[in-house]
Coordinates of C-alpha atoms in Angstrom, one line a residue:
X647 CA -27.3 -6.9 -16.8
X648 CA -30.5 -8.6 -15.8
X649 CA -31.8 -11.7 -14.2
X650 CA -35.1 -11.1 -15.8
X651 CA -38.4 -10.6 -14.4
X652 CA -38.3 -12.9 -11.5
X653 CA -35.4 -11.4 -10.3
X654 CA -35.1 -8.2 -8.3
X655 CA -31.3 -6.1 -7.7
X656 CA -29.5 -4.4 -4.9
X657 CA -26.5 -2.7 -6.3
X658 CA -23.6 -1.0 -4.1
X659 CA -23.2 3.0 -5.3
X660 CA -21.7 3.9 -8.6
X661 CA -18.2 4.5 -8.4
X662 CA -16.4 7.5 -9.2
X663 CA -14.8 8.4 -12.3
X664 CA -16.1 5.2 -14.1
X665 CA -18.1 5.8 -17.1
X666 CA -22.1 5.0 -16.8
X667 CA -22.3 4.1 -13.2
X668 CA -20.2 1.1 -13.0
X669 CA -20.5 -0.2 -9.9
X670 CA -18.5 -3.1 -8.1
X671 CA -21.4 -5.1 -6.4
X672 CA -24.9 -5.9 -7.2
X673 CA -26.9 -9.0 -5.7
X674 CA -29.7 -10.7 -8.0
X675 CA -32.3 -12.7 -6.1
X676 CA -35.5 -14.1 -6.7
X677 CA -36.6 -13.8 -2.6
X678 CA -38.5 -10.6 -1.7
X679 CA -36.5 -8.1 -0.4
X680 CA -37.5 -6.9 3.0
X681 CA -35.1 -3.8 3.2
X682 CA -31.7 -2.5 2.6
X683 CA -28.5 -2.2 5.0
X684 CA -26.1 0.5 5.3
X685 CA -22.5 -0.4 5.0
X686 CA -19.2 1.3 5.5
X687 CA -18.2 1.2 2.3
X688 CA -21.6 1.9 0.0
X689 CA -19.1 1.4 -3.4
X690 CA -17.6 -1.8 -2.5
X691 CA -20.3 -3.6 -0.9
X692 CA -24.1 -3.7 -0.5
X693 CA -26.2 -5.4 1.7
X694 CA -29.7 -6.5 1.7
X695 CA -32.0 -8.6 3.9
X696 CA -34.1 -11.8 2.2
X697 CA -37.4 -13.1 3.4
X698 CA -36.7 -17.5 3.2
X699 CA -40.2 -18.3 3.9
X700 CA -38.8 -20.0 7.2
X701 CA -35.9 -17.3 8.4
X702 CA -34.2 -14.4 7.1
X703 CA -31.5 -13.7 5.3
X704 CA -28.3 -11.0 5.3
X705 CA -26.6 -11.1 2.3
X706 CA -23.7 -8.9 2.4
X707 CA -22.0 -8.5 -1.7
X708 CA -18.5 -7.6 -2.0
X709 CA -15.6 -6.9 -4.2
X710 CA -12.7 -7.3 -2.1
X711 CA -9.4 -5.2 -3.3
X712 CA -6.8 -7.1 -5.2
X713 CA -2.8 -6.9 -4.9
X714 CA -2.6 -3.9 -6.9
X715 CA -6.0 -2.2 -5.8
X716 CA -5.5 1.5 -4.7
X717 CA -9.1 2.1 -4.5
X718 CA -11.1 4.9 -5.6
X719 CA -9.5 7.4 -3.5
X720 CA -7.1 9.2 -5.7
X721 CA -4.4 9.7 -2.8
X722 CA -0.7 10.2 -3.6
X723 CA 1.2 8.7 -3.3
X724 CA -0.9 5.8 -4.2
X725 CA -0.8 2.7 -1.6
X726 CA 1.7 0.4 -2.2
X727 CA 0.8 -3.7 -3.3
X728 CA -1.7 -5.5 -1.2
X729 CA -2.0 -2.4 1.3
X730 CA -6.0 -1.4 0.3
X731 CA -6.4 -5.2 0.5
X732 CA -5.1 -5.2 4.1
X733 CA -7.3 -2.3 5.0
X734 CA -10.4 -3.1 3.5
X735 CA -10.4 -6.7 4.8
X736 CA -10.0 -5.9 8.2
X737 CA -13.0 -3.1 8.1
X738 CA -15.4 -5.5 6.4
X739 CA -14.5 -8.5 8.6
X740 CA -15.4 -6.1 12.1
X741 CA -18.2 -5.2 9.8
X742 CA -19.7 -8.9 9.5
X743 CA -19.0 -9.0 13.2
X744 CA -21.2 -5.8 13.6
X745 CA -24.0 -7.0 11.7
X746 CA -24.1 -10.1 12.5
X747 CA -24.2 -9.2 16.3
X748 CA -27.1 -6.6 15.4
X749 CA -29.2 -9.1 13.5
X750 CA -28.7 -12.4 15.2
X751 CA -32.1 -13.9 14.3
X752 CA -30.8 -13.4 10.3
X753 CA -28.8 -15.8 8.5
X754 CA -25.5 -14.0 7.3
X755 CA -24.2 -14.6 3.9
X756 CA -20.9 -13.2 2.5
X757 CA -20.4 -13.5 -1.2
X758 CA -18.7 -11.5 -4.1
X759 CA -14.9 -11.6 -5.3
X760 CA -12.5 -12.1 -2.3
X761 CA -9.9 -11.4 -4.6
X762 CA -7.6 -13.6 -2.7
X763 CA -7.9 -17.8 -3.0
X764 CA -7.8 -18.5 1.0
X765 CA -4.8 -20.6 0.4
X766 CA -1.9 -18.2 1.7
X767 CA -0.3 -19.8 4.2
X768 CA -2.0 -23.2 3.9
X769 CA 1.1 -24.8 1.9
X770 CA -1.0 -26.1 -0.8
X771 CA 0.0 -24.5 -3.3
X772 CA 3.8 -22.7 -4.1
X773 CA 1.8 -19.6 -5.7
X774 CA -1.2 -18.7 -3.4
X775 CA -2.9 -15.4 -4.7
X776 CA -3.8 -13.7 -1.1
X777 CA -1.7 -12.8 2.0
X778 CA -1.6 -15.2 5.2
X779 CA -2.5 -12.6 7.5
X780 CA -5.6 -11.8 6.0
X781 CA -6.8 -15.3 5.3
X782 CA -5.9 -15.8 8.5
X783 CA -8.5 -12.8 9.5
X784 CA -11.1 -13.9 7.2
X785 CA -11.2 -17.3 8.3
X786 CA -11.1 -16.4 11.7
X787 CA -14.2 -14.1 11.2
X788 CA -16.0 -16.6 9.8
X789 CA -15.7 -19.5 12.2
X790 CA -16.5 -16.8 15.1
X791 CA -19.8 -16.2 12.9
X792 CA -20.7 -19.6 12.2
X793 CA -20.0 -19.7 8.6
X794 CA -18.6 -22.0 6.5
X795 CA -16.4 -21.2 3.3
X796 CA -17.4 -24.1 0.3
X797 CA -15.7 -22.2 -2.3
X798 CA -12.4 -22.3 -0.1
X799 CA -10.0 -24.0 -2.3
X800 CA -12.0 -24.9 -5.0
X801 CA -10.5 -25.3 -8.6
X802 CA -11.0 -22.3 -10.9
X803 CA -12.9 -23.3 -14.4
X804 CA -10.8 -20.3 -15.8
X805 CA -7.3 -21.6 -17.2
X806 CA -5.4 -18.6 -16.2
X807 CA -6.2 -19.2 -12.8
X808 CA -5.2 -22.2 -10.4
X809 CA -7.7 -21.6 -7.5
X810 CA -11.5 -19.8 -7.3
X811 CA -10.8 -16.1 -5.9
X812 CA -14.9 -15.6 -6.0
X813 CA -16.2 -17.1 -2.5
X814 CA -19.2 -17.1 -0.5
X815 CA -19.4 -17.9 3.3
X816 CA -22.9 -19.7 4.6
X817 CA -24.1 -20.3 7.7
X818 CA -23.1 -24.0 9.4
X819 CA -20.0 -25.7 9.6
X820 CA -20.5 -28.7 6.9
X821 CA -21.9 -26.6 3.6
X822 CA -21.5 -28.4 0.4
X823 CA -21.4 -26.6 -2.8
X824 CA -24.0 -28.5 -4.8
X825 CA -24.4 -26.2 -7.7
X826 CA -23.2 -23.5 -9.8
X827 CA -26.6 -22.2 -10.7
X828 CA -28.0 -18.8 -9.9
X829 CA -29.3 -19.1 -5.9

């Protein structure tokens, strides 16, 4: 993939046993990149600092495990449904916390596929993809941080789906999605 030449990439490590360095995250932005950030998970998320002109920005990419996600560990036996989601959601979310806390002057971003559609417990729907605990976490996480979730809830353009699973979380309480272009 490319953006093309006004666009610069950050990509999380290849992954194992994937053909041609498949990789789960990369982030595409046209801002000059002031550095990289370490995360826990270096296959599963990246993270990079933008200079905005006015502030900076931490935009932490991620692909979030779905129901029947074991990871890339090949551990037998292999985790049972949802159990990878539960991990890995509770490491990233105390690793927002973390960086967020070590770079308060930066504007935190989370984006990437959630895999889950935030509505698990919410009794909108009769089929939520997600569990309530977790949404629960996530949403927690992100109120503590300031950010606001736009995508929460929103309807997915794909017919097989019934709500987004893709989110990204921005800084302030009232964000508006008021595009679906490249940012």
């Amino acid at each position: 993939l490319s953006g093309g030449g006004q666009f610069r990439a950050v990509h999380s490590a290849p992954r194992p046993h994937w053909p041609n360095g498949e990789r789960w995250v990369s982030i595409w932005t046209r801002l000059p990149i002031l550095r990289t950030v370490d995360t826990i998970d270096p296959l599963r998320t990246v993270a990079v600092v933008l200079d905005g002109t006015d502030r900076e920005f931490l935009v932490y990419g991620t692909v979030l495990p779905w129901h029947a996600d074991v990871g890339d560990a090949q551990e037998q036996p292999a985790p049972k449904y949802w159990a990878e989601h539960r991990r890995v959601v509770t490491e990233q979310a105390s690793e927002w916390k973390a960086l967020h806390d070590q770079m308060p002057r930066t504007s935190l971003i989370v984006a990437g596929d959630w895999n889950t559609d935030l509505l698990a417990g919410s009794g909108t729907t009769p089929r939520p993809y997600g569990l309530s605990r977790e949404v629960q976490l996530i949403e927690e996480t992100m109120a503590i941080l300031g950010l606001a979730i736009p995508t929460q809830g929103m309807a997915d353009p794909c017919p097989q789906r019934f709500f987004l699973i893709d989110h990204v979380a921005v800084p302030g309480g009232n964000a508006v999605v008021t595009t679906r272009e490249p940012v």
